[in-house]
Amino acid sequence: MPELPDLEVIRENLAARLLGRAVSCVAVRRPGLVQAGPVDLAPLVGKTLHDITRRGKHLLFHFQEDLFLIVHLMRYGWLWHGPSRYEITKTTTLVLSFSDATDLRLIEPGTPQIAAVWLCSDPSQVDPLKKLGPEPLGPQFTLDAFSQALGKRRRIIKKILMDQAIVAGIGNAYADEILFWARLSPFRYAHTLRAEEVEKLWRAIPETLRWAIGEIKLRVGENLFDKEIRDFLFVHGRAGAPCRVCGTPIGEVLFEGQRTNYCPRCQNVSQPVR
Ligand SMILES: [Zn+2]
């Protein structure tokens, strides 16, 4: 599933291609895709795209007359941009054709197809956006706010990092990377963190995400991509491979159906879990 760094690069690269273009035609190709607004998204026709922003794992396409198309790619969705003359594949669930004879297409090759879009005039009133916590790269993500959100929760810190209501945009892969960057065990509980550890974790969040954005950008340049680019990560997806810092084999556990990778040595996992 794409996370904040992937979406930031997609956002930037799509903006370079699409801003200032007008929509000439819309085709919604899967019932249930549109969560808010007319199911055929007809109001988009004729509107010019002014901006693309991101909130958590949602991309917000801002069209003229304050019309917003919000897109959540969920698990398997990807965005494709190219010439309208290219054949539309069976797994394409949304096509926005632009005035320059190019299409922006939402493609969902895996099942279940659960990507979602909303058409609205005020994104702050859309349910999934109402529930989001601060953006980790924004000014509202302060140490005070983060410490308060952690509070004395008896929750595993990895789960807290993935809780979109506490901090927006982080999923399974970057939660692992952030914990490695902070040199904290993914199995620690929030209430056991000392103040200096909370600060270290808070700093690691934007640092890790900014680093990842740069690494992805280096690999894709101006292009889009149809699967996550994760070859540069230190721990996630590297079970058994030597840690790039200390050489210890990267560990892996499954809990609640999700893979967690960590370096037992760098992240001090041999410490008893309290
Ligand atoms: Zn290590």
Coordinates of C-alpha atoms and ligand atoms in Angstrom, one line a residue:
M1 CA 0.0 0.0 0.0
P2 CA 1.4 3.4 -0.9
E3 CA 2.3 5.5 2.1
L4 CA 3.2 9.2 2.6
P5 CA 6.5 9.2 0.8
D6 CA 5.1 7.3 -2.3
L7 CA 2.1 9.6 -2.4
E8 CA 4.2 12.8 -2.1
V9 CA 6.3 11.8 -5.2
I10 CA 3.2 10.8 -7.1
R11 CA 1.6 14.1 -6.2
E12 CA 4.5 16.2 -7.3
N13 CA 5.0 14.3 -10.6
L14 CA 1.3 14.4 -11.4
A15 CA 1.1 18.1 -10.7
A16 CA 4.0 18.7 -13.2
R17 CA 1.9 16.9 -15.8
L18 CA -1.6 18.0 -15.1
L19 CA -2.0 21.4 -13.6
G20 CA -3.8 23.9 -15.8
R21 CA -5.4 21.1 -17.9
A22 CA -9.2 20.8 -18.2
V23 CA -11.2 17.6 -17.9
S24 CA -12.9 16.7 -21.2
C25 CA -14.5 13.4 -20.2
V26 CA -14.9 11.2 -17.1
A27 CA -15.7 7.5 -17.0
V28 CA -16.4 5.7 -13.7
R29 CA -15.9 2.0 -14.4
R30 CA -16.7 0.4 -11.1
P31 CA -19.9 0.8 -9.1
G32 CA -19.1 1.7 -5.5
L33 CA -15.9 3.6 -6.3
V34 CA -17.5 7.0 -5.7
Q35 CA -18.2 7.6 -2.0
A36 CA -19.6 11.2 -2.2
G37 CA -21.0 13.3 -5.0
P38 CA -22.7 12.2 -8.2
V39 CA -21.7 8.6 -9.1
D40 CA -20.7 9.6 -12.6
L41 CA -18.5 12.5 -11.4
A42 CA -20.1 14.6 -14.2
P43 CA -19.4 18.0 -12.5
L44 CA -15.7 17.5 -13.3
V45 CA -16.2 17.8 -17.0
G46 CA -14.9 21.1 -18.3
K47 CA -13.1 22.0 -15.0
T48 CA -9.5 23.0 -14.9
L49 CA -7.1 21.4 -12.4
H50 CA -5.6 24.0 -10.2
D51 CA -3.6 22.1 -7.6
I52 CA -2.9 18.6 -6.2
T53 CA -2.3 18.3 -2.5
R54 CA -2.2 15.4 0.0
R55 CA -3.7 14.7 3.3
G56 CA -2.6 11.5 5.0
K57 CA -2.9 8.8 2.4
H58 CA -5.4 10.8 0.3
L59 CA -4.6 12.8 -2.8
L60 CA -6.7 15.9 -3.3
F61 CA -7.3 17.2 -6.8
H62 CA -8.4 20.7 -6.6
F63 CA -10.4 21.8 -9.7
Q64 CA -11.8 25.3 -10.5
E65 CA -14.9 26.4 -8.7
D66 CA -13.7 24.7 -5.5
L67 CA -14.4 21.2 -6.7
F68 CA -12.3 18.6 -5.0
L69 CA -11.7 15.0 -6.2
I70 CA -10.3 13.1 -3.3
V71 CA -8.6 9.8 -4.1
H72 CA -7.6 7.0 -1.7
L73 CA -5.7 4.3 -3.4
M74 CA -6.1 1.8 -0.5
R75 CA -4.3 -1.5 -1.0
Y76 CA -3.9 -2.1 -4.7
G77 CA -4.8 1.2 -6.4
W78 CA -2.3 3.1 -8.6
L79 CA -2.5 6.2 -10.8
W80 CA -1.5 6.1 -14.4
H81 CA -1.0 9.1 -16.7
G82 CA -0.5 8.8 -20.4
P83 CA -2.0 9.2 -23.9
S84 CA -5.8 8.8 -24.1
R85 CA -5.3 6.6 -27.2
Y86 CA -3.8 3.8 -25.1
E87 CA -6.1 0.9 -24.5
I88 CA -8.0 1.0 -21.2
T89 CA -7.3 -2.2 -19.3
K90 CA -10.0 -4.3 -17.5
T91 CA -8.6 -3.3 -14.1
T92 CA -9.0 0.4 -14.8
T93 CA -11.8 1.7 -12.5
L94 CA -11.7 5.5 -13.3
V95 CA -10.6 7.5 -16.3
L96 CA -10.3 11.3 -16.3
S97 CA -9.5 12.5 -19.8
F98 CA -7.8 15.9 -20.2
S99 CA -7.9 18.5 -22.9
D100 CA -4.4 17.6 -24.0
A101 CA -5.4 14.1 -25.1
T102 CA -4.0 12.5 -22.0
D103 CA -5.7 10.4 -19.3
L104 CA -5.3 10.0 -15.6
R105 CA -6.5 6.5 -14.8
L106 CA -7.0 4.7 -11.5
I107 CA -6.0 1.1 -11.9
E108 CA -6.8 -1.6 -9.4
P109 CA -5.0 -4.8 -10.4
G110 CA -5.5 -6.7 -7.1
T111 CA -8.6 -7.8 -5.3
P112 CA -10.5 -6.6 -3.4
Q113 CA -10.9 -3.4 -5.4
I114 CA -11.4 -1.0 -2.6
A115 CA -9.9 2.3 -3.8
A116 CA -12.3 5.2 -3.1
V117 CA -13.0 8.6 -4.4
W118 CA -15.1 11.5 -3.1
L119 CA -16.2 14.6 -5.0
C120 CA -16.9 17.6 -2.8
S121 CA -16.5 21.3 -2.3
D122 CA -15.1 21.2 1.2
P123 CA -12.6 18.3 1.9
S124 CA -12.6 19.1 5.7
Q125 CA -16.2 17.8 5.7
V126 CA -15.4 14.4 4.2
D127 CA -15.5 11.7 6.9
P128 CA -12.1 10.0 6.5
L129 CA -10.4 13.4 6.4
K130 CA -12.2 14.6 9.5
K131 CA -10.6 11.8 11.5
L132 CA -7.0 12.4 10.5
G133 CA -4.3 13.6 12.9
P134 CA -1.6 16.1 12.0
E135 CA 0.6 15.9 9.0
P136 CA 4.0 14.7 10.1
L137 CA 5.8 17.2 7.7
G138 CA 3.6 20.1 8.8
P139 CA 3.9 22.7 11.5
Q140 CA 1.1 21.2 13.6
F141 CA 3.2 18.1 14.3
T142 CA 4.9 19.5 17.4
L143 CA 6.7 17.5 20.1
D144 CA 4.0 18.7 22.6
A145 CA 1.1 17.5 20.4
F146 CA 2.8 14.2 19.8
S147 CA 3.7 13.6 23.5
Q148 CA 0.1 14.3 24.4
A149 CA -1.3 12.0 21.8
L150 CA 1.0 9.2 23.0
G151 CA 0.0 10.0 26.6
K152 CA 0.3 7.0 28.8
R153 CA -1.2 4.6 26.3
R154 CA -0.7 0.9 26.9
R155 CA -0.3 0.4 23.2
I156 CA 2.6 -0.9 21.1
I157 CA 4.3 2.1 19.6
K158 CA 4.3 0.6 16.1
K159 CA 0.5 0.6 16.2
I160 CA 0.4 4.2 17.4
L161 CA 2.6 5.3 14.5
M162 CA 0.1 3.6 12.1
D163 CA -3.0 5.2 13.8
Q164 CA -4.1 7.8 11.3
A165 CA -5.8 9.8 14.0
I166 CA -2.5 10.3 15.8
V167 CA -0.3 11.1 12.8
A168 CA -1.4 10.9 9.2
G169 CA 0.1 9.0 6.3
I170 CA 2.3 6.3 7.9
G171 CA 1.6 2.6 7.3
N172 CA 3.3 -0.7 8.0
A173 CA 6.6 -0.2 6.1
Y174 CA 7.4 3.3 7.3
A175 CA 6.4 2.6 10.9
D176 CA 9.2 -0.1 10.8
E177 CA 11.7 2.4 9.2
I178 CA 10.9 5.2 11.7
L179 CA 11.4 2.8 14.6
F180 CA 14.7 1.7 13.2
W181 CA 15.7 5.4 12.7
A182 CA 14.8 6.1 16.3
R183 CA 16.5 2.9 17.5
L184 CA 13.5 1.8 19.4
S185 CA 12.0 -1.7 19.6
P186 CA 8.7 -2.0 17.7
F187 CA 7.4 -4.0 20.7
R188 CA 7.8 -1.2 23.3
Y189 CA 4.6 0.2 24.7
A190 CA 4.0 3.9 24.6
H191 CA 3.7 4.3 28.3
T192 CA 7.3 2.9 28.8
L193 CA 9.0 5.5 26.7
R194 CA 11.1 8.1 28.5
A195 CA 10.7 11.7 27.5
E196 CA 14.0 11.6 25.5
E197 CA 12.8 8.5 23.7
V198 CA 9.5 10.2 22.8
E199 CA 11.5 13.1 21.4
K200 CA 13.8 10.8 19.5
L201 CA 10.8 9.1 17.9
W202 CA 9.1 12.4 17.1
R203 CA 12.3 13.6 15.3
A204 CA 12.6 10.3 13.5
I205 CA 9.2 10.6 11.9
P206 CA 9.7 13.6 9.6
E207 CA 13.4 12.7 9.1
T208 CA 12.6 9.2 7.9
L209 CA 9.7 10.4 5.6
R210 CA 11.8 13.2 4.0
W211 CA 14.7 10.8 3.4
A212 CA 12.3 8.3 1.8
I213 CA 10.8 11.0 -0.5
G214 CA 14.3 11.9 -1.7
E215 CA 15.2 8.3 -2.3
I216 CA 12.0 7.5 -4.3
K217 CA 12.4 10.7 -6.3
L218 CA 16.0 9.7 -7.1
R219 CA 14.8 6.4 -8.5
V220 CA 11.8 7.6 -10.5
G221 CA 12.6 11.1 -11.5
E222 CA 9.6 12.6 -13.3
N223 CA 7.9 9.2 -13.8
L224 CA 5.0 7.6 -12.1
F225 CA 5.3 4.0 -10.7
D226 CA 2.9 1.1 -10.3
K227 CA 4.4 -0.5 -7.2
E228 CA 6.1 0.7 -4.1
I229 CA 9.8 1.4 -4.4
R230 CA 11.3 0.1 -1.2
D231 CA 14.8 -1.2 -2.1
F232 CA 16.5 1.5 0.0
L233 CA 14.8 0.7 3.3
F234 CA 16.9 -0.5 6.2
V235 CA 14.6 -3.0 7.8
H236 CA 11.1 -3.4 6.2
G237 CA 11.0 -6.3 3.8
R238 CA 14.6 -7.3 4.6
A239 CA 14.0 -10.3 7.0
G240 CA 17.2 -12.3 7.3
A241 CA 19.4 -9.8 5.4
P242 CA 22.3 -8.2 7.3
C243 CA 21.5 -4.9 9.0
R244 CA 23.1 -2.1 6.9
V245 CA 24.4 -0.6 10.2
C246 CA 25.6 -3.5 12.3
G247 CA 25.4 -6.7 10.1
T248 CA 22.9 -8.5 12.5
P249 CA 20.2 -10.4 10.5
I250 CA 17.0 -8.4 10.3
G251 CA 14.3 -10.0 12.4
E252 CA 10.7 -10.5 11.5
V253 CA 7.5 -11.2 13.4
L254 CA 3.9 -11.4 12.3
F255 CA 1.3 -9.8 14.5
E256 CA -2.3 -9.1 13.6
G257 CA -1.5 -10.3 10.1
Q258 CA 1.2 -7.7 9.5
R259 CA 4.9 -8.1 9.1
T260 CA 7.2 -6.3 11.4
N261 CA 10.9 -6.1 10.6
Y262 CA 13.6 -4.8 12.9
C263 CA 17.2 -5.0 13.8
P264 CA 17.5 -6.9 17.1
R265 CA 20.8 -5.2 17.9
C266 CA 20.3 -1.6 16.8
Q267 CA 16.8 -1.5 18.2
N268 CA 17.7 -3.3 21.4
V269 CA 15.0 -5.9 21.0
S270 CA 16.7 -8.3 23.4
Q271 CA 15.5 -6.0 26.2
P272 CA 12.6 -7.5 28.0
V273 CA 9.3 -6.1 26.6
R274 CA 7.5 -4.4 29.4
Ligands
ZN1 ZN 21.6 -3.2 13.2

